Coordinates of C-alpha atoms and ligand atoms in Angstrom, one line a residue:
Chain A
M1 CA 81.7 112.2 62.3
L2 CA 84.0 109.3 63.1
N3 CA 86.6 108.3 60.6
L4 CA 89.0 105.3 61.0
T5 CA 91.6 104.6 58.4
H6 CA 93.7 101.5 58.2
I7 CA 93.8 100.9 62.0
T8 CA 96.0 97.9 63.0
K9 CA 96.8 96.7 66.5
T10 CA 98.9 93.8 67.5
F11 CA 99.2 93.0 71.2
N12 CA 102.5 91.6 72.6
P13 CA 104.3 91.8 69.2
G14 CA 107.3 89.5 68.9
T15 CA 106.3 87.2 71.7
V16 CA 104.5 83.8 71.8
N17 CA 101.5 85.8 73.0
E18 CA 101.5 87.9 69.8
K19 CA 97.9 88.6 68.8
T20 CA 96.7 90.8 66.0
A21 CA 93.4 92.1 67.4
L22 CA 92.6 94.7 64.6
R23 CA 93.6 94.2 61.0
D24 CA 93.5 97.3 58.7
I25 CA 90.2 98.5 59.9
S26 CA 88.6 101.4 58.0
L27 CA 85.2 102.7 59.1
H28 CA 83.2 105.8 58.6
L29 CA 80.3 106.9 60.7
D30 CA 78.0 109.8 59.8
R31 CA 76.5 112.1 62.4
G32 CA 73.4 110.5 63.9
D33 CA 74.4 106.9 62.8
F34 CA 73.5 104.2 65.3
V35 CA 75.7 101.3 64.4
T36 CA 75.5 97.9 66.1
V37 CA 78.5 95.5 66.1
I38 CA 78.4 91.8 66.4
G39 CA 81.0 89.1 66.1
S40 CA 82.5 86.0 67.6
N41 CA 84.6 85.9 70.8
G42 CA 87.9 87.6 70.4
A43 CA 86.9 89.1 67.1
G44 CA 88.3 92.5 68.2
K45 CA 85.1 94.4 69.1
S46 CA 86.3 95.6 72.4
T47 CA 89.7 96.4 71.0
L48 CA 88.0 98.5 68.3
M49 CA 86.2 100.5 71.0
G50 CA 89.5 100.9 72.9
A51 CA 91.2 102.2 69.7
I52 CA 88.5 104.8 69.3
A53 CA 88.5 105.8 72.9
G54 CA 92.3 106.0 73.1
D55 CA 93.1 103.2 75.6
F56 CA 96.3 102.4 73.7
L57 CA 98.2 103.7 70.7
T58 CA 97.4 101.9 67.5
D59 CA 100.2 100.5 65.4
S60 CA 99.1 102.3 62.3
G61 CA 96.2 104.2 61.0
T62 CA 94.3 107.3 62.1
V63 CA 91.3 108.1 64.2
E64 CA 89.4 111.3 63.3
L65 CA 86.5 112.6 65.3
D66 CA 84.5 115.4 63.7
G67 CA 87.3 116.3 61.3
R68 CA 89.9 116.4 64.0
D69 CA 92.7 113.9 64.1
V70 CA 92.8 112.4 67.6
T71 CA 95.1 109.5 66.8
L72 CA 97.6 110.6 69.4
A73 CA 95.2 112.2 71.9
P74 CA 95.1 110.6 75.4
S75 CA 91.8 109.0 76.4
H76 CA 90.8 111.6 79.0
L77 CA 90.9 114.3 76.3
R78 CA 88.9 112.2 73.8
A79 CA 86.4 111.6 76.6
K80 CA 85.4 115.3 76.3
R81 CA 83.5 114.3 73.2
M82 CA 83.0 110.6 73.7
G83 CA 80.8 108.7 76.2
R84 CA 81.5 105.1 76.9
L85 CA 79.9 102.2 78.8
F86 CA 81.4 98.8 79.5
Q87 CA 80.0 95.4 80.1
D88 CA 81.0 95.6 83.8
P89 CA 78.7 98.1 85.5
A90 CA 81.4 98.8 88.1
R91 CA 83.6 100.5 85.5
G92 CA 81.4 103.4 84.8
T93 CA 80.9 104.8 88.3
A94 CA 82.8 105.5 91.5
P95 CA 81.3 103.1 94.1
G96 CA 82.6 104.9 97.2
M97 CA 81.0 108.2 96.2
T98 CA 77.4 109.2 96.3
I99 CA 75.1 109.4 93.3
E100 CA 75.2 113.2 93.5
E101 CA 79.0 113.2 93.6
N102 CA 79.3 110.9 90.7
L103 CA 76.9 113.1 88.6
T104 CA 78.7 116.3 89.6
L105 CA 82.0 114.9 88.5
A106 CA 80.5 113.6 85.2
G107 CA 78.5 116.7 84.5
G108 CA 81.7 118.6 83.8
K109 CA 80.1 122.0 84.4
G110 CA 81.9 124.7 86.3
G111 CA 85.6 125.1 87.2
W112 CA 87.9 123.1 89.4
F113 CA 86.6 124.6 92.6
S114 CA 82.9 124.6 91.8
R115 CA 80.6 122.8 94.1
T116 CA 77.3 121.0 93.6
S117 CA 74.6 123.7 93.5
K118 CA 70.9 123.6 94.1
T119 CA 70.2 123.9 90.4
D120 CA 72.6 121.0 89.8
R121 CA 70.7 118.9 92.3
S122 CA 67.3 119.6 90.9
R123 CA 68.7 118.8 87.4
F124 CA 70.1 115.5 88.7
R125 CA 66.7 114.6 90.3
E126 CA 65.0 115.4 87.0
I127 CA 67.1 113.2 84.8
L128 CA 67.2 110.4 87.4
S129 CA 63.5 110.4 87.7
Q130 CA 63.3 109.6 83.9
L131 CA 65.0 106.3 84.7
D132 CA 62.0 105.4 86.8
M133 CA 64.2 103.5 89.3
G134 CA 63.6 105.7 92.3
L135 CA 67.2 106.9 92.2
E136 CA 66.1 110.6 92.5
D137 CA 65.4 110.0 96.2
R138 CA 68.8 108.4 96.8
L139 CA 71.2 111.2 95.7
R140 CA 73.1 111.0 99.0
Q141 CA 73.7 107.2 98.9
P142 CA 76.9 105.7 97.8
V143 CA 76.7 104.2 94.3
G144 CA 78.2 101.0 95.7
L145 CA 74.8 100.2 97.2
L146 CA 73.0 100.2 93.8
S147 CA 72.3 97.1 91.8
G148 CA 74.2 96.4 88.6
G149 CA 71.3 97.6 86.4
Q150 CA 70.9 100.8 88.4
R151 CA 74.6 101.4 88.2
Q152 CA 74.6 100.9 84.5
A153 CA 71.6 103.2 84.0
L154 CA 73.4 105.8 86.1
A155 CA 76.6 105.3 84.1
L156 CA 74.6 105.9 80.9
L157 CA 73.2 109.1 82.3
M158 CA 76.7 110.2 83.3
A159 CA 78.2 109.4 79.9
T160 CA 75.5 111.4 78.1
M161 CA 74.9 114.2 80.5
E162 CA 77.0 116.5 78.4
T163 CA 75.7 115.3 75.0
P164 CA 78.8 113.5 73.5
D165 CA 79.6 113.5 69.8
L166 CA 80.0 109.7 70.0
L167 CA 78.7 107.1 72.3
L168 CA 80.6 103.8 72.6
L169 CA 78.6 100.9 74.2
D170 CA 80.5 97.6 74.7
E171 CA 77.9 94.9 75.5
H172 CA 76.6 97.2 78.2
T173 CA 73.6 95.1 79.0
A174 CA 75.3 91.7 78.8
A175 CA 75.9 91.4 82.5
L176 CA 72.3 92.3 83.5
D177 CA 69.3 90.0 83.9
P178 CA 66.9 90.1 81.0
Q179 CA 64.3 92.5 82.5
T180 CA 67.0 94.9 83.7
A181 CA 68.8 94.7 80.4
E182 CA 65.5 95.5 78.6
K183 CA 65.1 98.6 80.8
V184 CA 68.6 99.8 80.3
L185 CA 68.3 99.3 76.6
A186 CA 65.0 101.3 76.5
V187 CA 66.8 104.1 78.3
T188 CA 69.7 103.9 75.9
R189 CA 67.3 104.1 72.9
R190 CA 65.5 107.1 74.4
V191 CA 68.7 109.0 75.3
V192 CA 70.3 108.3 71.9
E193 CA 67.2 109.3 69.9
E194 CA 66.4 112.4 72.0
N195 CA 69.9 113.8 71.6
R196 CA 70.7 112.3 68.2
I197 CA 73.9 110.9 69.4
T198 CA 76.2 109.0 67.0
T199 CA 76.5 105.6 68.6
L200 CA 78.6 102.4 68.2
M201 CA 77.1 99.5 70.1
V202 CA 78.6 96.1 70.6
T203 CA 76.0 93.4 71.3
H204 CA 76.0 89.6 71.4
N205 CA 72.3 89.5 70.5
M206 CA 71.7 88.9 66.8
T207 CA 68.1 90.2 66.9
Q208 CA 69.2 93.4 68.7
A209 CA 72.0 93.9 66.2
L210 CA 69.4 93.9 63.4
T211 CA 66.5 95.8 65.1
L212 CA 68.4 98.5 66.9
G213 CA 69.9 101.4 65.1
T214 CA 70.5 102.0 61.4
R215 CA 73.5 99.9 60.4
T216 CA 75.1 96.5 61.4
L217 CA 78.8 95.5 61.3
M218 CA 80.0 92.0 61.8
M219 CA 83.6 91.4 62.9
D220 CA 85.8 88.4 62.7
S221 CA 89.5 87.9 63.7
G222 CA 90.2 91.6 63.6
S223 CA 88.4 92.6 60.5
I224 CA 85.0 94.0 59.6
V225 CA 83.6 91.2 57.4
L226 CA 80.1 92.5 56.9
D227 CA 78.6 96.0 56.8
I228 CA 74.9 96.3 56.1
G229 CA 72.5 99.2 56.2
G230 CA 69.6 100.7 54.4
E231 CA 67.1 98.6 52.5
E232 CA 69.3 95.5 52.7
R233 CA 69.2 95.6 56.5
K234 CA 65.5 96.2 56.7
T235 CA 64.8 92.8 55.1
M236 CA 67.7 91.0 56.7
T237 CA 67.0 88.0 59.0
V238 CA 69.2 86.3 61.5
E239 CA 69.5 83.4 59.2
G240 CA 70.4 85.7 56.3
L241 CA 73.1 87.3 58.4
L242 CA 74.6 83.9 59.3
A243 CA 74.6 82.9 55.7
A244 CA 76.2 86.2 54.6
F245 CA 78.9 85.6 57.3
R246 CA 79.6 82.1 55.9
A247 CA 79.8 83.4 52.4
N248 CA 82.3 86.2 53.4
V249 CA 84.5 84.3 55.8
G250 CA 84.3 80.8 54.5
R251 CA 83.1 79.2 57.7
G252 CA 80.2 79.4 60.1
L253 CA 80.0 82.0 62.9
D254 CA 80.9 80.5 66.2
T255 CA 77.8 81.2 68.2
D256 CA 78.8 80.2 71.7
R257 CA 78.0 83.5 73.3
I258 CA 75.8 84.9 70.6
L259 CA 72.0 84.9 71.1
L260 CA 70.3 84.0 67.9
R261 CA 66.8 84.8 69.1
P262 CA 65.5 87.6 71.3
E263 CA 66.0 86.9 74.9
G264 CA 63.2 85.2 76.8
E265 CA 62.0 83.2 73.7
Chain B
M1 CA 96.3 113.2 134.9
L2 CA 94.8 116.3 133.5
S3 CA 98.2 117.4 132.1
L4 CA 98.7 114.0 130.7
I5 CA 95.5 114.3 128.7
Q6 CA 96.4 117.8 127.7
T7 CA 99.7 116.7 126.3
A8 CA 98.1 113.8 124.5
L9 CA 95.6 116.2 123.0
E10 CA 98.3 118.7 121.9
L11 CA 100.5 116.0 120.3
G12 CA 97.4 114.4 118.9
L13 CA 96.4 117.6 117.2
I14 CA 99.9 118.1 115.8
Y15 CA 100.1 114.5 114.4
A16 CA 96.5 114.9 113.2
L17 CA 97.7 117.0 110.3
T18 CA 99.9 114.1 109.1
V19 CA 96.9 111.8 109.6
L20 CA 94.9 114.1 107.4
A21 CA 97.6 114.0 104.9
L22 CA 97.3 110.2 104.8
F23 CA 93.6 110.5 104.8
L24 CA 94.1 112.3 101.5
S25 CA 96.8 110.1 100.0
Y26 CA 96.0 106.7 101.5
S27 CA 92.3 106.8 101.8
M28 CA 91.3 109.1 99.0
L29 CA 93.9 108.6 96.3
D30 CA 94.7 105.0 97.3
V31 CA 98.4 105.7 97.1
C32 CA 100.6 104.5 99.9
D33 CA 103.1 107.4 100.2
L34 CA 106.3 106.1 101.9
S35 CA 108.0 109.5 101.8
T36 CA 105.9 110.7 104.8
D37 CA 108.7 110.3 107.4
G38 CA 111.2 112.3 105.4
C39 CA 108.6 114.9 104.4
F40 CA 107.7 115.4 108.1
T41 CA 111.3 116.0 109.0
L42 CA 111.7 118.3 106.0
G43 CA 108.8 120.4 107.3
A44 CA 110.4 120.5 110.8
A45 CA 113.8 121.5 109.4
A46 CA 112.6 124.1 107.0
G47 CA 110.2 125.6 109.6
A48 CA 112.9 125.6 112.3
V49 CA 115.4 127.4 110.0
V50 CA 112.9 130.0 109.1
A51 CA 111.8 130.4 112.8
L52 CA 115.4 130.7 113.8
S53 CA 115.8 133.6 111.4
G54 CA 113.1 135.4 113.3
H55 CA 109.9 134.5 111.5
P56 CA 108.1 131.9 113.5
L57 CA 104.8 132.6 111.6
L58 CA 106.4 132.5 108.2
A59 CA 107.8 129.1 109.2
L60 CA 104.4 127.6 108.7
P61 CA 103.9 128.4 105.0
A62 CA 107.6 127.7 104.4
A63 CA 107.2 124.2 105.8
M64 CA 104.1 123.6 103.8
L65 CA 105.8 124.7 100.6
A66 CA 108.8 122.4 101.4
G67 CA 106.4 119.5 102.0
M68 CA 104.5 120.3 98.8
T69 CA 107.7 120.2 96.8
S70 CA 108.5 116.8 98.3
G71 CA 105.0 115.6 97.4
L72 CA 105.5 117.0 93.8
V73 CA 108.7 115.0 93.4
T74 CA 107.1 111.8 94.6
A75 CA 104.2 112.4 92.3
L76 CA 106.4 113.1 89.2
L77 CA 108.5 110.0 89.9
Q78 CA 105.4 107.8 89.8
T79 CA 103.3 109.5 87.1
R80 CA 105.9 110.7 84.6
L81 CA 108.8 108.4 85.1
G82 CA 106.9 105.1 85.6
I83 CA 108.4 104.4 89.0
D84 CA 106.2 102.2 91.2
S85 CA 104.4 104.4 93.8
L86 CA 105.9 102.5 96.8
L87 CA 109.3 102.7 95.3
A88 CA 108.9 106.4 94.5
G89 CA 108.1 107.1 98.2
I90 CA 111.1 105.1 99.3
I91 CA 113.4 106.9 96.9
V92 CA 112.2 110.4 97.9
N93 CA 112.4 109.4 101.6
T94 CA 116.1 108.4 101.2
G95 CA 117.0 111.5 99.3
L96 CA 115.3 113.7 101.8
Y97 CA 117.7 112.6 104.5
S98 CA 120.5 114.5 102.8
V99 CA 118.2 117.4 101.9
N100 CA 117.0 117.7 105.5
I101 CA 120.6 117.9 106.8
A102 CA 121.4 120.4 104.0
V103 CA 118.4 122.5 105.1
M104 CA 119.7 122.6 108.6
A105 CA 123.0 123.9 107.2
G106 CA 124.8 120.6 107.6
A107 CA 123.7 120.0 111.2
S108 CA 121.6 117.1 112.4
Q109 CA 119.8 119.3 114.8
V110 CA 118.4 122.9 115.2
S111 CA 117.5 124.2 118.6
L112 CA 114.8 126.7 118.9
N113 CA 115.3 127.3 122.7
R114 CA 116.2 130.9 122.4
T115 CA 113.8 131.8 119.5
D116 CA 110.3 132.9 119.4
T117 CA 107.9 130.2 118.3
L118 CA 104.3 130.2 117.3
F119 CA 103.6 129.0 120.8
T120 CA 105.6 131.7 122.7
L121 CA 103.8 134.3 120.6
A122 CA 100.5 132.8 121.5
R123 CA 101.5 132.7 125.2
D124 CA 102.3 136.4 125.2
L125 CA 99.1 137.2 123.4
L126 CA 96.9 135.2 125.7
K127 CA 98.8 136.1 128.9
S128 CA 96.1 137.8 130.9
T129 CA 93.1 135.9 129.5
P130 CA 91.5 132.8 131.0
L131 CA 93.1 130.8 128.2
A132 CA 96.6 131.5 129.4
G133 CA 97.3 127.9 130.6
G134 CA 96.1 126.4 127.4
H135 CA 97.8 128.6 124.8
K136 CA 99.4 125.7 123.0
L137 CA 96.1 123.8 122.9
V138 CA 94.3 126.9 121.5
V139 CA 96.7 127.4 118.7
L140 CA 96.8 123.8 117.7
A141 CA 93.0 123.4 118.0
V142 CA 92.4 126.4 115.7
L143 CA 95.0 125.2 113.2
T144 CA 93.7 121.6 113.0
A145 CA 90.1 122.7 112.9
L146 CA 90.9 125.0 110.1
A147 CA 92.7 122.2 108.2
V148 CA 89.7 119.8 108.7
V149 CA 87.2 122.4 107.5
L150 CA 89.3 123.5 104.5
L151 CA 90.1 119.9 103.5
T152 CA 86.4 119.0 103.7
L153 CA 85.4 122.0 101.6
F154 CA 88.1 121.1 99.1
L155 CA 87.1 117.5 98.8
N156 CA 83.6 118.5 97.8
T157 CA 84.7 120.7 95.0
R158 CA 85.0 119.3 91.5
L159 CA 88.7 118.9 91.8
G160 CA 88.3 117.3 95.3
L161 CA 85.7 114.9 93.9
A162 CA 88.1 114.0 91.1
I163 CA 90.8 113.2 93.6
R164 CA 88.4 111.0 95.6
A165 CA 87.4 109.2 92.4
T166 CA 91.0 108.5 91.5
G167 CA 91.3 106.1 94.4
D168 CA 87.8 104.7 93.7
N169 CA 87.8 104.2 89.9
R170 CA 90.4 105.7 87.6
D171 CA 88.5 104.8 84.5
M172 CA 85.7 107.0 85.6
V173 CA 88.1 109.9 86.2
R174 CA 89.3 109.6 82.7
A175 CA 85.7 109.3 81.4
S176 CA 85.0 112.7 83.1
S177 CA 87.8 114.2 80.9
I178 CA 90.2 114.5 83.9
D179 CA 93.7 113.2 83.8
P180 CA 94.4 110.9 86.8
V181 CA 98.0 112.0 86.6
F182 CA 96.9 115.5 87.5
T183 CA 94.7 114.4 90.4
V184 CA 97.5 112.2 91.9
T185 CA 99.9 115.1 91.6
V186 CA 97.6 117.7 93.2
G187 CA 96.7 115.2 95.9
L188 CA 100.3 114.3 96.8
C189 CA 101.3 118.0 96.8
L190 CA 98.5 118.8 99.3
S191 CA 99.3 115.8 101.4
G192 CA 103.0 116.8 101.5
A193 CA 102.0 120.3 102.6
L194 CA 100.0 119.0 105.5
T195 CA 102.8 116.6 106.5
G196 CA 105.3 119.4 106.3
L197 CA 103.1 121.7 108.5
S198 CA 102.7 118.9 111.0
G199 CA 106.5 118.5 111.3
C200 CA 107.0 122.2 111.6
L201 CA 104.5 122.4 114.4
L202 CA 106.1 119.5 116.3
A203 CA 109.5 121.2 116.0
Q204 CA 108.2 124.5 117.3
Y205 CA 106.3 122.7 120.0
Q206 CA 109.3 120.9 121.4
R207 CA 111.7 123.7 120.4
S208 CA 114.0 121.6 118.3
A209 CA 114.2 119.9 115.0
E210 CA 116.4 116.9 114.4
I211 CA 117.1 114.6 111.6
N212 CA 115.3 111.6 113.1
L213 CA 112.2 113.5 114.1
G214 CA 110.1 111.9 111.4
T215 CA 111.2 108.3 111.8
G216 CA 108.2 106.1 112.2
V217 CA 105.7 108.9 111.8
L218 CA 104.1 107.1 108.8
T219 CA 103.3 104.1 110.9
V220 CA 102.0 106.1 113.8
A221 CA 99.8 108.2 111.5
L222 CA 98.6 105.1 109.7
A223 CA 97.6 103.6 113.1
S224 CA 95.8 106.8 114.0
L225 CA 94.0 106.8 110.6
L226 CA 92.9 103.3 111.0
I227 CA 91.6 103.9 114.6
G228 CA 89.8 106.9 113.2
R229 CA 88.3 104.8 110.5
V230 CA 86.8 102.5 113.2
L231 CA 85.4 105.6 114.9
A232 CA 83.8 107.0 111.8
R233 CA 83.4 104.3 109.2
R234 CA 80.6 105.7 107.2
G235 CA 79.4 109.2 106.7
G236 CA 80.4 112.3 105.0
I237 CA 83.9 113.6 104.5
L238 CA 83.7 116.0 107.5
L239 CA 82.8 113.1 109.8
R240 CA 85.6 110.9 108.4
A241 CA 88.2 113.7 108.6
A242 CA 87.1 114.5 112.2
G243 CA 87.4 110.7 112.9
A244 CA 91.0 110.9 111.6
V245 CA 91.8 113.7 114.1
A246 CA 90.1 111.8 116.9
G247 CA 92.1 108.7 116.0
A248 CA 95.3 110.7 116.3
F249 CA 94.3 111.9 119.8
L250 CA 93.1 108.5 120.9
F251 CA 96.4 107.0 119.8
R252 CA 98.4 109.5 121.8
L253 CA 96.1 108.9 124.8
I254 CA 96.6 105.1 124.7
Y255 CA 100.3 105.7 124.3
A256 CA 100.4 108.1 127.3
L257 CA 98.5 105.7 129.4
A258 CA 100.9 102.9 128.5
L259 CA 103.7 105.1 129.6
Q260 CA 102.0 105.5 132.9
L261 CA 102.0 101.8 133.3
D262 CA 105.8 102.0 133.0
M263 CA 106.0 101.1 129.4
P264 CA 109.4 102.6 128.3
A265 CA 109.2 105.4 125.8
Y266 CA 111.1 103.5 123.1
M267 CA 108.1 101.1 122.8
L268 CA 106.1 103.8 120.9
K269 CA 107.1 102.5 117.5
L270 CA 106.5 98.9 118.3
T271 CA 103.1 99.8 119.7
S272 CA 102.1 101.6 116.5
A273 CA 103.5 98.9 114.3
V274 CA 101.4 96.3 116.2
I275 CA 98.2 98.5 115.9
V276 CA 98.7 99.0 112.2
A277 CA 99.3 95.3 111.6
L278 CA 96.3 94.3 113.8
T279 CA 93.8 96.8 112.3
I280 CA 94.6 95.7 108.8
A281 CA 94.8 92.0 109.7
V282 CA 91.7 91.6 111.8
P283 CA 89.1 92.2 109.0
Y284 CA 91.1 89.7 106.9
L285 CA 91.2 87.1 109.6
K286 CA 87.5 87.6 110.2
K287 CA 86.9 86.6 106.7
Q288 CA 89.2 83.6 106.9
Y289 CA 87.7 82.4 110.2
P290 CA 84.7 80.5 108.7
L291 CA 87.0 78.7 106.4
L292 CA 89.3 77.6 109.2
L293 CA 86.3 76.6 111.2
R294 CA 84.9 74.4 108.5
A295 CA 88.3 73.0 107.6
N296 CA 88.7 71.9 111.2
Q297 CA 85.2 70.4 111.4
G298 CA 85.6 68.4 108.3
K299 CA 89.0 67.0 109.2
G300 CA 89.9 64.3 106.7
G301 CA 87.3 65.7 104.4
K302 CA 89.7 68.0 102.7
G303 CA 90.3 65.7 99.8
T304 CA 93.7 65.5 98.2
C305 CA 94.9 69.0 98.7
Ligands
ATP401 N1 95.4 94.0 76.4 C1 95.5 92.9 75.6 N2 96.7 92.2 75.6 C2 96.8 91.1 74.9 N3 95.8 90.6 74.1 C3 94.6 91.3 74.1 C4 94.4 92.5 74.8 N4 93.2 92.9 74.6 C5 92.6 92.0 73.8 N5 93.5 91.0 73.4 C6 93.3 89.9 72.5 O1 92.8 90.5 71.3 C7 91.7 89.7 70.8 C8 90.5 90.6 70.6 O2 89.9 90.8 71.9 P1 88.6 91.7 72.1 O3 88.5 91.8 73.6 O4 88.7 92.9 71.3 O5 87.5 90.7 71.6 P2 85.9 90.9 71.6 O6 85.5 90.9 70.2 O7 85.6 92.1 72.4 O8 85.5 89.5 72.2 P3 84.3 89.2 73.3 O9 83.1 88.9 72.5 O10 84.8 88.0 74.0 O11 84.2 90.4 74.2 C9 91.5 88.6 71.7 O12 92.2 87.4 71.2 C10 92.2 89.0 73.0 O13 92.7 87.9 73.7
MG402 MG1 84.5 92.4 74.2

């Protein structure tokens, strides 16, 4: 499904601010994989997402999506088959436009001059009602009036309305309060499972990284230092993960922003 | 008094098209297009030349096409050549000065005194009807209403929504698989077409086009747009577009009344400059006010800074 080979990215090369954010990353995701990514601050997780989504041109390496080489494709063309959510709920929706207008734009059906139809509207109501946030009765309200959690849930619907081949989630619940985060996560799990979407999810929650999905990656200073799945992952504990990190990297994981236990405990 | 209001209405409706152009570029795309003045004159010049050759109706699409081309150049400069959007507008505006004189065959003025215009055609058509006295108003009201309705319809299509989202959140436009470069280009072309049409109508209305016709139009239109925004702050696109038109009329009315109070005509541009500065500054000052208030109350309590 997704195939990265030898991706490298250095920001501001040749200056004092030079920073190698990705070092020779190779990664393969199969269709239906749900991979969680965890790592210290500045490990390059967001940059990895950016490289896949096409925010910038990588210095070397190739990005293949479903057998097609998209290394040089601009981000809006890759977006045809990729959905993406950011930590900041404001980035996924247009605040000055109504819920209905946002959904119409994201839905991608019809030509340039098509307008929101009655069937569109009833479809919007139906998928919104599954969120159980009362948004189905607020189609005509500007998205700017919604809470962060509601916006993020809406952004998730928008990103997956046309089932994408790949879903990129970059700490998309990190800015929400625990209850809302839990709710958005539940929606994420349902949408991903129902549509069998291949997903790459960055999280700063260790337990989440181990319990959600089918495979866990750990990143540190631009490299993938740990990649576990299958039986090994099923029996893995947070402590085990930290020990494996120390064994592979030679030092402990800086856990400033990382939650070692489930939230609320 | 009545004729004063009628003139203000007529001019308001003409300038309303430029205000709608800014509604598209400034409010929707969030691009401040500084080529408006030159583009307005371009529409006037191109329209006048076509009218002079005996086609006052054809002058309208010709002026729109000219304006659209100007918008396209502005868009290409900022989207394909990496020129800052403000600078792109200034560059195009400067270049248009030469282009506009060239369009008028090297003259700085074209007179339409002896030619048919859209308005003389309308006068003849409405001669023996009750609308005879208001033929200009009828023509302009129909055209502007049409522009408002078509623009509203357009802004609710998928392409229109994409244009609106461009000024709101470009990331989201890309995420919807639409290239913001494309939406900016389409938006500026349309906005140029409206500005050109506006200039063309003014030239036919006053039966002459001249090289300085557009000078200051951007500020006047921006003032009208901001007045319109006060009138229709929230609400759908139709309401806000109608607000923009009402703003254009209100601006002309205020100006006409000021003239009645013996304000000299050359004060128009200063008036519009002050209105624009004030409408943008007042919300900012309102936010700053509590800070000033507390800083004054707590004199001496400001610490070391
Ligand atoms: N556009 C950029 N220009 C310069 N440096 C950048 C840029 N983007 C990221 N970096 C740098 O690259 C490194 C990796 O950043 P990245 O955002 O990918 O980290 P991350 O793993 O997402 O961290 P966090 O957990 O804080 O989100 C950081 O040192 C960062 O400062
Ligand atoms: Mg990050």
